[in-house]
Amino acid sequence: MSLQCGIVGLPNVGKSTLFNCLSNAKAQSANFPFCTIEPNVGVITVPDERLIKLGEICHPERGVIPTTVEIVDIAGLVKGASKGEGLGNKFLANIRETDAIIHVLRCFDDENVVHVDGSVNPVRDKEIIDAELQLKDLETVESRIQKCEKAAKAGGDKFAKLQLEVLVKYREALSQGKNARTVELENKEQEAAAKDLFLLTNKPVMYVCNVDESSAVTGNAYVEQVREAVKDEDAQVLVLAAKIESEIAELESYEERQMFLEEIGLEESGVNRLIKAAYALLKLRTFLTAGSDEVRAWTFREGMKAPQCAGVIHTDFERGFIRAEVIKYEDFVALGGEAQCRAAGKLGIEGKDYLVQDGDIMHFLFNV
């Protein structure tokens, strides 16, 4: 299941430093704009403490296999990107291909790191990128309105009429400088019509406040400004210090990293928190398989049923689905394994309509 989060932001806010920490890829990180021209894609392991517990219980021969998410480092946007300024068209196309946006904002002072607009102001930076994405979306919406009006009048196309209603709502919001995601749609039909538009400002977003080391735990005044600016958006705000994260990434052992985190007052690295948040932002969940051969995490979309999740492992599993055996993670750990759960009546038999839950330990029966 290949879904991507795109990292965006103005030049020199710490995007590539953060990407390097996430993926151990070596995207060029330099003190000038446009050092990342081609988007860098990293396949990131999703931290999941449940796998460690299951590995201790099952002692799998092939080991423990986590799930992953893709992160794309997109070159820094600048004012005028919607009109092609500074490689804007290419950047906007890269954003369009992603499923969610990680918007990095500079929330630290450092006279040695040049700011493209001359001063540190994360709310202004956010508004610059918002405006560029909104302008591009408005251009898309205006073009689609013309097509839908023709289709609705000429052929009485019901879907075109429905989409036209949605487009008018979006045009009104975008014209007022609001993101498409702020528009409230009335029903599932309108939601379905909206999905076909692929608007940039309709993608789920998380704001990452890149702070200095002294603000890594508590945040700072810049972070509070960002929280206030996005309070009416359906968006997360995450605080981390990319410089610290790069230092943590260089430490070889888990013990060294944990000691470093404890010294600065953090329970978990910002990178781990970011990966988990990005996974959730994409509405991704995890089901598990656990046995003597391997313990493995599998990614599924929230709301998927048992046969669809079986298909994540292999298409034959979905095609010939009979039933699923389900053990809740908490029961598996508390009782010490599958055999004990069977004996205690903690193994459920589920059919085609079962909505798989995050952390379910699954065993699929199929016949093709």
Short mmCIF file of C-alpha atoms in Angstrom, two decimals:
data_model
loop_
_atom_site.label_atom_id
_atom_site.label_comp_id
_atom_site.label_asym_id
_atom_site.label_seq_id
_atom_site.Cartn_x
_atom_site.Cartn_y
_atom_site.Cartn_z
CA MET A 1 0.00 0.00 0.00
CA SER A 2 2.08 2.89 -1.31
CA LEU A 3 0.93 6.15 0.27
CA GLN A 4 3.11 9.22 0.60
CA CYS A 5 3.50 12.21 2.89
CA GLY A 6 5.21 15.17 1.25
CA ILE A 7 7.46 17.46 3.32
CA VAL A 8 6.95 21.08 2.23
CA GLY A 9 8.07 24.49 3.46
CA LEU A 10 9.99 27.59 2.46
CA PRO A 11 13.72 27.20 1.75
CA ASN A 12 16.03 26.83 4.78
CA VAL A 13 13.39 25.80 7.35
CA GLY A 14 15.01 22.40 8.01
CA LYS A 15 13.09 20.16 5.59
CA SER A 16 16.06 18.24 4.20
CA THR A 17 17.73 17.95 7.62
CA LEU A 18 14.51 16.41 8.90
CA PHE A 19 14.21 14.15 5.86
CA ASN A 20 17.76 12.90 6.40
CA CYS A 21 16.90 12.01 9.98
CA LEU A 22 13.76 10.20 8.86
CA SER A 23 15.19 8.09 6.11
CA ASN A 24 18.97 8.13 6.54
CA ALA A 25 18.97 9.26 2.91
CA LYS A 26 21.45 12.00 2.08
CA ALA A 27 19.33 14.74 0.57
CA GLN A 28 21.64 17.72 0.20
CA SER A 29 21.16 20.07 3.15
CA ALA A 30 22.66 23.48 2.49
CA ASN A 31 22.26 27.10 3.51
CA PHE A 32 20.70 28.32 0.28
CA PRO A 33 17.38 27.89 -1.59
CA PHE A 34 16.65 25.14 -4.13
CA CYS A 35 19.34 22.69 -2.98
CA THR A 36 16.74 19.93 -3.32
CA ILE A 37 15.51 20.08 -6.91
CA GLU A 38 14.33 16.51 -7.44
CA PRO A 39 12.03 15.16 -4.74
CA ASN A 40 13.76 12.61 -2.52
CA VAL A 41 11.69 9.61 -1.50
CA GLY A 42 12.41 7.70 1.68
CA VAL A 43 10.72 4.47 2.78
CA ILE A 44 10.43 4.91 6.54
CA THR A 45 9.98 2.16 9.14
CA VAL A 46 7.01 2.86 11.41
CA PRO A 47 8.00 2.40 15.09
CA ASP A 48 5.63 -0.05 16.82
CA GLU A 49 6.42 -1.22 20.35
CA ARG A 50 3.86 -4.03 19.99
CA LEU A 51 6.17 -5.87 17.61
CA ILE A 52 8.88 -6.09 20.26
CA LYS A 53 6.46 -7.71 22.72
CA LEU A 54 5.20 -10.18 20.15
CA GLY A 55 8.76 -11.06 19.15
CA GLU A 56 9.59 -11.84 22.78
CA ILE A 57 6.59 -14.20 22.97
CA CYS A 58 6.88 -15.93 19.57
CA HIS A 59 10.68 -16.04 19.02
CA PRO A 60 10.14 -16.02 15.22
CA GLU A 61 12.76 -17.69 13.01
CA ARG A 62 12.65 -14.97 10.34
CA GLY A 63 12.44 -12.18 12.88
CA VAL A 64 10.20 -9.15 13.24
CA ILE A 65 9.10 -7.15 10.16
CA PRO A 66 7.67 -3.64 10.71
CA THR A 67 5.47 -1.74 8.29
CA THR A 68 6.58 1.37 6.39
CA VAL A 69 5.39 4.73 5.08
CA GLU A 70 6.86 6.83 2.25
CA ILE A 71 8.11 10.37 2.90
CA VAL A 72 8.91 12.73 0.01
CA ASP A 73 11.22 15.73 0.47
CA ILE A 74 9.93 18.42 -1.91
CA ALA A 75 12.08 21.43 -2.84
CA GLY A 76 11.33 24.70 -1.01
CA LEU A 77 8.41 26.73 -2.27
CA VAL A 78 8.65 30.50 -2.69
CA LYS A 79 6.19 33.34 -3.22
CA GLY A 80 4.93 33.18 -6.81
CA ALA A 81 5.20 29.38 -7.09
CA SER A 82 1.63 29.16 -8.42
CA LYS A 83 2.79 31.30 -11.37
CA GLY A 84 5.91 29.23 -11.92
CA GLU A 85 8.34 31.30 -9.82
CA GLY A 86 11.48 29.50 -8.61
CA LEU A 87 10.61 26.08 -10.12
CA GLY A 88 7.07 26.43 -8.75
CA ASN A 89 5.22 24.30 -11.31
CA LYS A 90 7.44 21.30 -10.65
CA PHE A 91 7.11 21.65 -6.90
CA LEU A 92 3.31 21.95 -7.04
CA ALA A 93 3.14 18.85 -9.25
CA ASN A 94 5.20 16.93 -6.68
CA ILE A 95 2.81 17.99 -3.90
CA ARG A 96 -0.21 16.93 -5.96
CA GLU A 97 1.15 13.38 -6.16
CA THR A 98 1.32 13.00 -2.35
CA ASP A 99 -1.53 11.90 -0.08
CA ALA A 100 -0.84 14.20 2.88
CA ILE A 101 1.36 17.21 3.68
CA ILE A 102 3.96 17.68 6.42
CA HIS A 103 4.44 21.46 6.51
CA VAL A 104 7.73 22.40 8.21
CA LEU A 105 7.88 25.84 9.79
CA ARG A 106 11.01 27.54 11.08
CA CYS A 107 10.49 28.37 14.76
CA PHE A 108 14.06 29.17 15.78
CA ASP A 109 16.43 32.15 15.60
CA ASP A 110 19.89 31.64 14.09
CA GLU A 111 21.74 34.46 12.38
CA ASN A 112 23.94 31.88 10.61
CA VAL A 113 20.97 30.39 8.73
CA VAL A 114 19.58 32.77 6.12
CA HIS A 115 15.80 33.20 5.96
CA VAL A 116 14.50 33.65 2.44
CA ASP A 117 12.28 36.58 3.57
CA GLY A 118 14.83 38.13 5.91
CA SER A 119 13.21 37.39 9.30
CA VAL A 120 11.73 34.52 11.30
CA ASN A 121 7.92 34.52 11.22
CA PRO A 122 6.35 31.03 10.97
CA VAL A 123 2.77 32.31 10.59
CA ARG A 124 3.78 34.51 7.65
CA ASP A 125 5.69 31.56 6.15
CA LYS A 126 2.61 29.33 6.51
CA GLU A 127 0.43 31.96 4.86
CA ILE A 128 2.85 32.30 1.91
CA ILE A 129 2.64 28.60 1.12
CA ASP A 130 -1.11 28.49 1.81
CA ALA A 131 -1.64 31.37 -0.62
CA GLU A 132 0.37 29.65 -3.39
CA LEU A 133 -1.51 26.37 -2.97
CA GLN A 134 -4.85 28.21 -2.78
CA LEU A 135 -4.14 30.12 -5.99
CA LYS A 136 -3.30 26.89 -7.78
CA ASP A 137 -6.47 25.27 -6.42
CA LEU A 138 -8.56 28.26 -7.46
CA GLU A 139 -7.18 27.92 -10.97
CA THR A 140 -8.14 24.21 -10.96
CA VAL A 141 -11.61 24.94 -9.57
CA GLU A 142 -12.39 27.69 -12.10
CA SER A 143 -11.39 25.37 -14.95
CA ARG A 144 -13.53 22.49 -13.62
CA ILE A 145 -16.53 24.78 -13.07
CA GLN A 146 -16.57 25.66 -16.77
CA LYS A 147 -16.49 21.98 -17.77
CA CYS A 148 -19.15 20.95 -15.23
CA GLU A 149 -21.49 23.77 -16.28
CA LYS A 150 -21.31 22.61 -19.90
CA ALA A 151 -21.85 18.94 -18.98
CA ALA A 152 -24.72 19.73 -16.60
CA LYS A 153 -26.54 21.88 -19.19
CA ALA A 154 -25.84 19.83 -22.32
CA GLY A 155 -26.41 16.29 -21.09
CA GLY A 156 -28.14 16.68 -17.75
CA ASP A 157 -25.17 14.93 -16.12
CA LYS A 158 -26.18 14.35 -12.46
CA PHE A 159 -22.60 13.89 -11.24
CA ALA A 160 -21.55 17.09 -13.02
CA LYS A 161 -24.36 18.97 -11.23
CA LEU A 162 -23.28 17.51 -7.90
CA GLN A 163 -19.63 18.34 -8.50
CA LEU A 164 -20.61 21.85 -9.59
CA GLU A 165 -22.25 22.43 -6.17
CA VAL A 166 -19.01 21.34 -4.47
CA LEU A 167 -16.83 23.43 -6.79
CA VAL A 168 -18.85 26.57 -6.03
CA LYS A 169 -18.33 25.98 -2.30
CA TYR A 170 -14.58 25.58 -2.86
CA ARG A 171 -14.37 28.68 -5.06
CA GLU A 172 -16.02 30.77 -2.35
CA ALA A 173 -13.60 29.53 0.34
CA LEU A 174 -10.48 29.80 -1.80
CA SER A 175 -11.44 33.32 -2.93
CA GLN A 176 -11.53 34.30 0.75
CA GLY A 177 -8.03 32.94 1.35
CA LYS A 178 -9.25 29.76 3.07
CA ASN A 179 -8.03 26.23 2.41
CA ALA A 180 -10.34 23.72 0.72
CA ARG A 181 -10.17 21.45 3.79
CA THR A 182 -12.10 24.10 5.78
CA VAL A 183 -15.20 23.59 3.60
CA GLU A 184 -17.92 21.50 5.25
CA LEU A 185 -19.64 19.17 2.78
CA GLU A 186 -23.26 18.22 3.36
CA ASN A 187 -23.32 14.50 2.57
CA LYS A 188 -21.36 11.46 1.32
CA GLU A 189 -22.31 12.21 -2.29
CA GLN A 190 -20.62 15.61 -2.09
CA GLU A 191 -17.60 14.03 -0.38
CA ALA A 192 -17.31 11.54 -3.25
CA ALA A 193 -17.51 14.36 -5.78
CA ALA A 194 -14.80 16.29 -3.92
CA LYS A 195 -12.32 13.38 -3.95
CA ASP A 196 -12.19 13.48 -7.74
CA LEU A 197 -10.84 17.06 -7.66
CA PHE A 198 -7.47 16.30 -5.97
CA LEU A 199 -7.12 19.82 -4.57
CA LEU A 200 -3.80 20.67 -2.91
CA THR A 201 -5.38 22.44 0.08
CA ASN A 202 -7.80 19.57 0.66
CA LYS A 203 -5.01 17.18 1.64
CA PRO A 204 -4.65 16.40 5.35
CA VAL A 205 -1.84 18.48 6.88
CA MET A 206 0.46 18.41 9.88
CA TYR A 207 2.49 21.46 10.91
CA VAL A 208 5.97 20.63 12.20
CA CYS A 209 7.52 23.43 14.25
CA ASN A 210 11.30 23.15 13.92
CA VAL A 211 12.68 24.68 17.13
CA ASP A 212 16.08 25.15 18.79
CA GLU A 213 17.42 22.68 21.35
CA SER A 214 16.25 24.69 24.37
CA SER A 215 12.65 24.61 23.06
CA ALA A 216 12.53 20.91 22.10
CA VAL A 217 10.50 19.92 25.17
CA THR A 218 8.40 22.99 25.95
CA GLY A 219 8.10 24.77 22.61
CA ASN A 220 8.42 28.57 22.38
CA ALA A 221 6.58 31.77 21.45
CA TYR A 222 6.83 30.94 17.72
CA VAL A 223 5.09 27.59 18.34
CA GLU A 224 2.27 29.31 20.25
CA GLN A 225 1.80 31.68 17.30
CA VAL A 226 1.44 28.68 14.98
CA ARG A 227 -1.04 26.95 17.32
CA GLU A 228 -3.16 30.09 17.40
CA ALA A 229 -3.02 30.49 13.60
CA VAL A 230 -4.19 26.91 12.88
CA LYS A 231 -6.69 26.45 15.74
CA ASP A 232 -9.65 26.44 13.32
CA GLU A 233 -8.02 23.98 10.92
CA ASP A 234 -8.34 20.22 11.18
CA ALA A 235 -4.57 19.92 11.56
CA GLN A 236 -1.95 18.62 13.99
CA VAL A 237 0.96 20.63 15.36
CA LEU A 238 4.14 18.74 16.25
CA VAL A 239 7.22 20.27 17.89
CA LEU A 240 10.75 18.94 17.28
CA ALA A 241 14.31 20.17 16.95
CA ALA A 242 15.73 18.91 13.64
CA LYS A 243 19.30 19.69 14.76
CA ILE A 244 18.89 17.45 17.83
CA GLU A 245 17.24 14.75 15.73
CA SER A 246 20.25 14.72 13.40
CA GLU A 247 22.52 14.21 16.42
CA ILE A 248 20.33 11.37 17.70
CA ALA A 249 20.39 9.73 14.25
CA GLU A 250 24.20 9.57 14.39
CA LEU A 251 24.20 7.55 17.64
CA GLU A 252 24.67 3.86 16.90
CA SER A 253 22.92 2.03 19.74
CA TYR A 254 19.37 2.20 21.06
CA GLU A 255 20.75 2.65 24.60
CA GLU A 256 22.82 5.68 23.56
CA ARG A 257 19.82 7.28 21.90
CA GLN A 258 17.62 6.71 24.97
CA MET A 259 20.26 8.19 27.29
CA PHE A 260 20.53 11.25 25.03
CA LEU A 261 16.74 11.69 25.06
CA GLU A 262 16.57 11.37 28.85
CA GLU A 263 19.31 13.98 29.26
CA ILE A 264 17.29 16.57 27.33
CA GLY A 265 13.97 15.57 28.92
CA LEU A 266 12.29 13.72 26.03
CA GLU A 267 10.60 10.31 26.32
CA GLU A 268 10.65 9.64 22.58
CA SER A 269 12.50 11.15 19.64
CA GLY A 270 10.73 13.72 17.51
CA VAL A 271 11.37 11.57 14.44
CA ASN A 272 9.47 8.63 15.97
CA ARG A 273 6.60 10.91 16.94
CA LEU A 274 6.56 12.39 13.44
CA ILE A 275 6.50 9.00 11.69
CA LYS A 276 3.63 7.79 13.88
CA ALA A 277 1.74 11.04 13.32
CA ALA A 278 2.31 10.87 9.54
CA TYR A 279 1.00 7.29 9.52
CA ALA A 280 -2.13 8.40 11.37
CA LEU A 281 -2.47 11.46 9.12
CA LEU A 282 -2.83 9.12 6.15
CA LYS A 283 -5.59 7.27 8.09
CA LEU A 284 -3.43 4.17 8.13
CA ARG A 285 -3.75 1.43 10.72
CA THR A 286 -1.84 -1.77 11.46
CA PHE A 287 -2.94 -5.38 11.81
CA LEU A 288 -0.45 -8.02 12.90
CA THR A 289 0.47 -11.61 12.16
CA ALA A 290 2.40 -13.53 14.80
CA GLY A 291 3.85 -17.03 14.76
CA SER A 292 7.02 -19.08 15.05
CA ASP A 293 8.08 -18.18 11.49
CA GLU A 294 7.72 -14.38 11.69
CA VAL A 295 6.03 -11.48 13.48
CA ARG A 296 4.88 -8.86 11.01
CA ALA A 297 2.98 -5.58 10.82
CA TRP A 298 0.66 -4.95 7.86
CA THR A 299 -0.76 -1.61 6.79
CA PHE A 300 -4.46 -1.10 6.06
CA ARG A 301 -6.74 1.88 5.56
CA GLU A 302 -9.11 2.78 8.37
CA GLY A 303 -12.52 1.22 7.66
CA MET A 304 -11.28 -1.81 5.70
CA LYS A 305 -13.01 -5.17 6.25
CA ALA A 306 -11.43 -8.58 6.81
CA PRO A 307 -11.33 -9.72 3.12
CA GLN A 308 -9.66 -6.45 2.04
CA CYS A 309 -7.05 -6.81 4.77
CA ALA A 310 -6.47 -10.41 3.70
CA GLY A 311 -5.76 -9.01 0.22
CA VAL A 312 -3.00 -6.82 1.70
CA ILE A 313 -1.05 -10.05 2.33
CA HIS A 314 -1.95 -11.68 -1.01
CA THR A 315 -4.70 -11.18 -3.57
CA ASP A 316 -5.57 -14.91 -3.36
CA PHE A 317 -6.38 -14.44 0.34
CA GLU A 318 -9.05 -11.89 -0.56
CA ARG A 319 -10.36 -13.78 -3.59
CA GLY A 320 -10.85 -17.01 -1.69
CA PHE A 321 -11.63 -15.53 1.74
CA ILE A 322 -13.53 -17.89 4.07
CA ARG A 323 -13.11 -16.38 7.52
CA ALA A 324 -10.61 -14.67 9.81
CA GLU A 325 -9.37 -15.75 13.21
CA VAL A 326 -8.81 -12.66 15.36
CA ILE A 327 -7.00 -12.24 18.67
CA LYS A 328 -6.78 -8.87 20.37
CA TYR A 329 -3.20 -7.78 21.00
CA GLU A 330 -3.83 -7.21 24.71
CA ASP A 331 -5.16 -10.77 25.12
CA PHE A 332 -2.24 -12.28 23.18
CA VAL A 333 0.29 -10.52 25.43
CA ALA A 334 -1.59 -11.09 28.69
CA LEU A 335 -2.09 -14.82 28.07
CA GLY A 336 1.26 -15.45 26.40
CA GLY A 337 0.44 -16.63 22.88
CA GLU A 338 -2.07 -18.06 20.40
CA ALA A 339 -2.52 -21.48 22.03
CA GLN A 340 -3.33 -19.92 25.37
CA CYS A 341 -5.83 -17.52 23.73
CA ARG A 342 -7.57 -20.44 21.99
CA ALA A 343 -7.80 -22.35 25.28
CA ALA A 344 -9.21 -19.30 27.06
CA GLY A 345 -11.82 -18.61 24.36
CA LYS A 346 -10.12 -15.33 23.36
CA LEU A 347 -9.90 -16.18 19.65
CA GLY A 348 -12.77 -14.74 17.62
CA ILE A 349 -14.09 -16.12 14.31
CA GLU A 350 -15.05 -13.27 11.99
CA GLY A 351 -16.66 -13.13 8.55
CA LYS A 352 -16.64 -10.85 5.52
CA ASP A 353 -18.22 -7.87 7.27
CA TYR A 354 -15.74 -7.66 10.13
CA LEU A 355 -14.15 -4.19 10.41
CA VAL A 356 -10.51 -4.81 11.25
CA GLN A 357 -9.21 -2.84 14.23
CA ASP A 358 -5.73 -1.42 14.80
CA GLY A 359 -3.61 -4.03 16.59
CA ASP A 360 -5.74 -7.05 15.67
CA ILE A 361 -3.67 -10.23 15.35
CA MET A 362 -5.10 -11.95 12.26
CA HIS A 363 -5.04 -15.41 10.73
CA PHE A 364 -6.92 -15.72 7.42
CA LEU A 365 -8.50 -18.92 6.07
CA PHE A 366 -9.06 -19.01 2.31
CA ASN A 367 -9.65 -21.37 -0.58
CA VAL A 368 -8.97 -20.71 -4.27
#
